[in-house]
PDB file of C-alpha atoms in Angstrom:
ATOM      1  CA  UNK A   1       0.000   0.000   0.000  1.00 47.00           C
ATOM      2  CA  UNK A   2       1.177   3.490  -0.834  1.00 57.00           C
ATOM      3  CA  UNK A   3       0.907   6.455   1.536  1.00 59.00           C
ATOM      4  CA  UNK A   4      -0.093   9.970   0.468  1.00 67.00           C
ATOM      5  CA  UNK A   5      -0.330  13.138   2.590  1.00 67.00           C
ATOM      6  CA  UNK A   6      -3.815  14.213   1.420  1.00 80.00           C
ATOM      7  CA  UNK A   7      -6.719  12.119   2.658  1.00 86.00           C
ATOM      8  CA  UNK A   8     -10.078  11.117   1.166  1.00 92.00           C
ATOM      9  CA  UNK A   9      -9.021  11.942  -2.391  1.00 93.00           C
ATOM     10  CA  UNK A  10     -10.553  10.027  -5.296  1.00 94.00           C
ATOM     11  CA  UNK A  11      -8.377   9.731  -8.411  1.00 93.00           C
ATOM     12  CA  UNK A  12     -10.433   9.111 -11.565  1.00 92.00           C
ATOM     13  CA  UNK A  13     -10.169   9.146 -15.352  1.00 91.00           C
ATOM     14  CA  UNK A  14     -11.590  12.548 -16.308  1.00 88.00           C
ATOM     15  CA  UNK A  15     -12.371  11.637 -19.932  1.00 88.00           C
ATOM     16  CA  UNK A  16     -14.238   8.450 -19.006  1.00 89.00           C
ATOM     17  CA  UNK A  17     -18.018   8.970 -18.986  1.00 90.00           C
ATOM     18  CA  UNK A  18     -18.550   6.161 -16.443  1.00 91.00           C
ATOM     19  CA  UNK A  19     -15.798   7.479 -14.149  1.00 90.00           C
ATOM     20  CA  UNK A  20     -17.164  11.022 -14.277  1.00 88.00           C
ATOM     21  CA  UNK A  21     -20.636   9.741 -13.437  1.00 90.00           C
ATOM     22  CA  UNK A  22     -19.081   7.859 -10.504  1.00 92.00           C
ATOM     23  CA  UNK A  23     -17.645  11.147  -9.227  1.00 91.00           C
ATOM     24  CA  UNK A  24     -21.042  12.878  -9.534  1.00 90.00           C
ATOM     25  CA  UNK A  25     -22.707   9.894  -7.804  1.00 94.00           C
ATOM     26  CA  UNK A  26     -20.292  10.132  -4.875  1.00 95.00           C
ATOM     27  CA  UNK A  27     -20.427  13.937  -4.653  1.00 92.00           C
ATOM     28  CA  UNK A  28     -24.225  13.920  -4.559  1.00 91.00           C
ATOM     29  CA  UNK A  29     -24.387  11.345  -1.752  1.00 95.00           C
ATOM     30  CA  UNK A  30     -21.384  12.523   0.255  1.00 94.00           C
ATOM     31  CA  UNK A  31     -23.403  14.817   2.518  1.00 92.00           C
ATOM     32  CA  UNK A  32     -20.418  15.337   4.840  1.00 92.00           C
ATOM     33  CA  UNK A  33     -18.387  16.521   1.828  1.00 92.00           C
ATOM     34  CA  UNK A  34     -15.615  14.207   2.966  1.00 92.00           C
ATOM     35  CA  UNK A  35     -14.257  13.198  -0.437  1.00 94.00           C
ATOM     36  CA  UNK A  36     -12.348  15.378  -2.849  1.00 92.00           C
ATOM     37  CA  UNK A  37     -11.703  14.518  -6.475  1.00 93.00           C
ATOM     38  CA  UNK A  38      -8.849  14.769  -8.938  1.00 92.00           C
ATOM     39  CA  UNK A  39      -8.819  13.774 -12.579  1.00 92.00           C
ATOM     40  CA  UNK A  40      -5.796  11.775 -13.594  1.00 92.00           C
ATOM     41  CA  UNK A  41      -5.337  14.286 -16.433  1.00 90.00           C
ATOM     42  CA  UNK A  42      -4.833  17.219 -14.015  1.00 91.00           C
ATOM     43  CA  UNK A  43      -1.321  18.108 -12.791  1.00 93.00           C
ATOM     44  CA  UNK A  44      -2.174  16.964  -9.235  1.00 92.00           C
ATOM     45  CA  UNK A  45      -3.884  13.797 -10.511  1.00 92.00           C
ATOM     46  CA  UNK A  46      -0.929  12.938 -12.732  1.00 92.00           C
ATOM     47  CA  UNK A  47       1.494  13.291  -9.790  1.00 91.00           C
ATOM     48  CA  UNK A  48      -0.794  11.137  -7.650  1.00 89.00           C
ATOM     49  CA  UNK A  49      -1.086   8.481 -10.380  1.00 90.00           C
ATOM     50  CA  UNK A  50       2.655   8.375 -10.907  1.00 90.00           C
ATOM     51  CA  UNK A  51       3.218   8.008  -7.166  1.00 88.00           C
ATOM     52  CA  UNK A  52       0.878   4.996  -7.250  1.00 87.00           C
ATOM     53  CA  UNK A  53       2.480   3.580 -10.418  1.00 87.00           C
ATOM     54  CA  UNK A  54      -0.670   4.130 -12.490  1.00 88.00           C
ATOM     55  CA  UNK A  55       0.005   5.102 -16.110  1.00 87.00           C
ATOM     56  CA  UNK A  56      -1.742   8.491 -16.529  1.00 86.00           C
ATOM     57  CA  UNK A  57      -2.043   7.936 -20.296  1.00 84.00           C
ATOM     58  CA  UNK A  58      -3.710   4.532 -19.873  1.00 81.00           C
ATOM     59  CA  UNK A  59      -5.227   4.259 -16.379  1.00 83.00           C
ATOM     60  CA  UNK A  60      -6.580   0.837 -15.469  1.00 81.00           C
ATOM     61  CA  UNK A  61      -7.965   1.723 -12.045  1.00 83.00           C
ATOM     62  CA  UNK A  62      -9.369   4.466  -9.945  1.00 85.00           C
ATOM     63  CA  UNK A  63      -7.855   5.006  -6.546  1.00 92.00           C
ATOM     64  CA  UNK A  64      -8.860   6.493  -3.234  1.00 93.00           C
ATOM     65  CA  UNK A  65      -6.590   7.711  -0.491  1.00 91.00           C
ATOM     66  CA  UNK A  66      -8.320   6.909   2.779  1.00 90.00           C
ATOM     67  CA  UNK A  67      -6.647   6.923   6.168  1.00 87.00           C
ATOM     68  CA  UNK A  68      -3.458   8.041   4.433  1.00 83.00           C
ATOM     69  CA  UNK A  69      -3.300   4.809   2.417  1.00 86.00           C
ATOM     70  CA  UNK A  70      -4.039   4.357  -1.280  1.00 89.00           C
ATOM     71  CA  UNK A  71      -6.587   1.713  -2.270  1.00 93.00           C
ATOM     72  CA  UNK A  72      -7.230   0.511  -5.808  1.00 93.00           C
ATOM     73  CA  UNK A  73      -9.827  -1.234  -7.974  1.00 94.00           C
ATOM     74  CA  UNK A  74     -12.690  -2.877  -6.075  1.00 96.00           C
ATOM     75  CA  UNK A  75     -11.207  -1.970  -2.677  1.00 97.00           C
ATOM     76  CA  UNK A  76     -11.297   1.726  -3.645  1.00 96.00           C
ATOM     77  CA  UNK A  77     -14.893   1.542  -4.859  1.00 96.00           C
ATOM     78  CA  UNK A  78     -16.092  -0.341  -1.775  1.00 97.00           C
ATOM     79  CA  UNK A  79     -14.293   1.971   0.650  1.00 97.00           C
ATOM     80  CA  UNK A  80     -15.959   4.980  -0.957  1.00 97.00           C
ATOM     81  CA  UNK A  81     -19.403   3.359  -1.191  1.00 97.00           C
ATOM     82  CA  UNK A  82     -19.151   2.053   2.369  1.00 96.00           C
ATOM     83  CA  UNK A  83     -18.557   5.608   3.592  1.00 95.00           C
ATOM     84  CA  UNK A  84     -21.723   7.015   2.018  1.00 97.00           C
ATOM     85  CA  UNK A  85     -25.034   7.222   3.882  1.00 96.00           C
ATOM     86  CA  UNK A  86     -27.403   4.524   2.671  1.00 96.00           C
ATOM     87  CA  UNK A  87     -24.576   2.552   1.040  1.00 96.00           C
ATOM     88  CA  UNK A  88     -22.818   1.186   4.128  1.00 95.00           C
ATOM     89  CA  UNK A  89     -24.297  -2.245   3.322  1.00 97.00           C
ATOM     90  CA  UNK A  90     -21.733  -2.499   0.490  1.00 97.00           C
ATOM     91  CA  UNK A  91     -19.045  -3.156   3.118  1.00 96.00           C
ATOM     92  CA  UNK A  92     -20.392  -6.714   3.174  1.00 97.00           C
ATOM     93  CA  UNK A  93     -18.983  -7.137  -0.357  1.00 97.00           C
ATOM     94  CA  UNK A  94     -15.488  -7.220   1.144  1.00 97.00           C
ATOM     95  CA  UNK A  95     -16.414 -10.827   2.016  1.00 98.00           C
ATOM     96  CA  UNK A  96     -16.263 -11.643  -1.717  1.00 97.00           C
ATOM     97  CA  UNK A  97     -12.719 -12.807  -2.518  1.00 98.00           C
ATOM     98  CA  UNK A  98     -10.574  -9.936  -3.785  1.00 97.00           C
ATOM     99  CA  UNK A  99      -9.472 -11.751  -6.978  1.00 97.00           C
ATOM    100  CA  UNK A 100     -13.139 -12.164  -7.963  1.00 97.00           C
ATOM    101  CA  UNK A 101     -14.040  -8.540  -7.101  1.00 97.00           C
ATOM    102  CA  UNK A 102     -10.997  -7.201  -8.939  1.00 96.00           C
ATOM    103  CA  UNK A 103     -11.674  -9.469 -11.910  1.00 96.00           C
ATOM    104  CA  UNK A 104     -15.108  -7.912 -12.381  1.00 95.00           C
ATOM    105  CA  UNK A 105     -13.650  -4.437 -11.820  1.00 94.00           C
ATOM    106  CA  UNK A 106     -10.939  -5.040 -14.432  1.00 93.00           C
ATOM    107  CA  UNK A 107     -13.449  -6.324 -16.977  1.00 94.00           C
ATOM    108  CA  UNK A 108     -15.519  -3.144 -16.659  1.00 93.00           C
ATOM    109  CA  UNK A 109     -12.416  -0.900 -16.575  1.00 90.00           C
ATOM    110  CA  UNK A 110     -10.973  -2.388 -19.762  1.00 90.00           C
ATOM    111  CA  UNK A 111     -14.245  -1.875 -21.628  1.00 92.00           C
ATOM    112  CA  UNK A 112     -15.404   1.398 -20.063  1.00 90.00           C
ATOM    113  CA  UNK A 113     -14.865   3.573 -23.146  1.00 87.00           C
ATOM    114  CA  UNK A 114     -16.568   1.101 -25.460  1.00 91.00           C
ATOM    115  CA  UNK A 115     -19.549   0.580 -23.139  1.00 90.00           C
ATOM    116  CA  UNK A 116     -20.039   4.055 -21.656  1.00 90.00           C
ATOM    117  CA  UNK A 117     -18.162   6.385 -24.001  1.00 89.00           C
ATOM    118  CA  UNK A 118     -15.377   8.897 -23.692  1.00 86.00           C
ATOM    119  CA  UNK A 119     -15.355  12.698 -23.477  1.00 84.00           C
ATOM    120  CA  UNK A 120     -13.176  14.648 -25.915  1.00 75.00           C
ATOM    121  CA  UNK A 121     -11.738  16.555 -22.979  1.00 69.00           C
ATOM    122  CA  UNK A 122     -11.682  16.195 -19.239  1.00 73.00           C
ATOM    123  CA  UNK A 123     -15.013  16.332 -17.383  1.00 66.00           C
ATOM    124  CA  UNK A 124     -15.544  19.755 -15.806  1.00 65.00           C
ATOM    125  CA  UNK A 125     -17.468  19.668 -12.526  1.00 67.00           C
ATOM    126  CA  UNK A 126     -20.249  22.145 -11.862  1.00 69.00           C
ATOM    127  CA  UNK A 127     -19.829  25.081  -9.495  1.00 69.00           C
ATOM    128  CA  UNK A 128     -21.125  23.144  -6.457  1.00 72.00           C
ATOM    129  CA  UNK A 129     -18.373  20.535  -6.907  1.00 74.00           C
ATOM    130  CA  UNK A 130     -15.542  22.825  -7.940  1.00 72.00           C
ATOM    131  CA  UNK A 131     -14.383  23.488  -4.345  1.00 74.00           C
ATOM    132  CA  UNK A 132     -13.886  19.734  -3.902  1.00 80.00           C
ATOM    133  CA  UNK A 133     -11.712  19.297  -6.994  1.00 78.00           C
ATOM    134  CA  UNK A 134      -7.957  19.152  -6.591  1.00 73.00           C
ATOM    135  CA  UNK A 135      -6.053  20.196  -9.684  1.00 78.00           C
TER     136      UNK A 135
END
């Protein structure tokens, strides 16, 4: 696991339609405004990705820094979901073996552009989210 000084930061692919919807989903439900977001295409996101050995030009995972530790793939998604009101039940999915969870995650991640589409340029959050974006 990799440590990072900023906490509760979600690293995502800003040109991925699915990933950008994920960010909006989290932001809408994160009533405590705990999580902040950074696109892998931003200067901060690129530094974060490189620190985690994620290729910024071909990201294969999202990541979340939680408790000072970076989590990837299904662990990242479940940590975020499990922190949201009404979604804490998803913590039970940690009982599913990690290779199976990550296998499903990887299948979706590899096909995300084909299934969900891709923006021409990085997703720009609306004004209500802008204060939570780290660039």
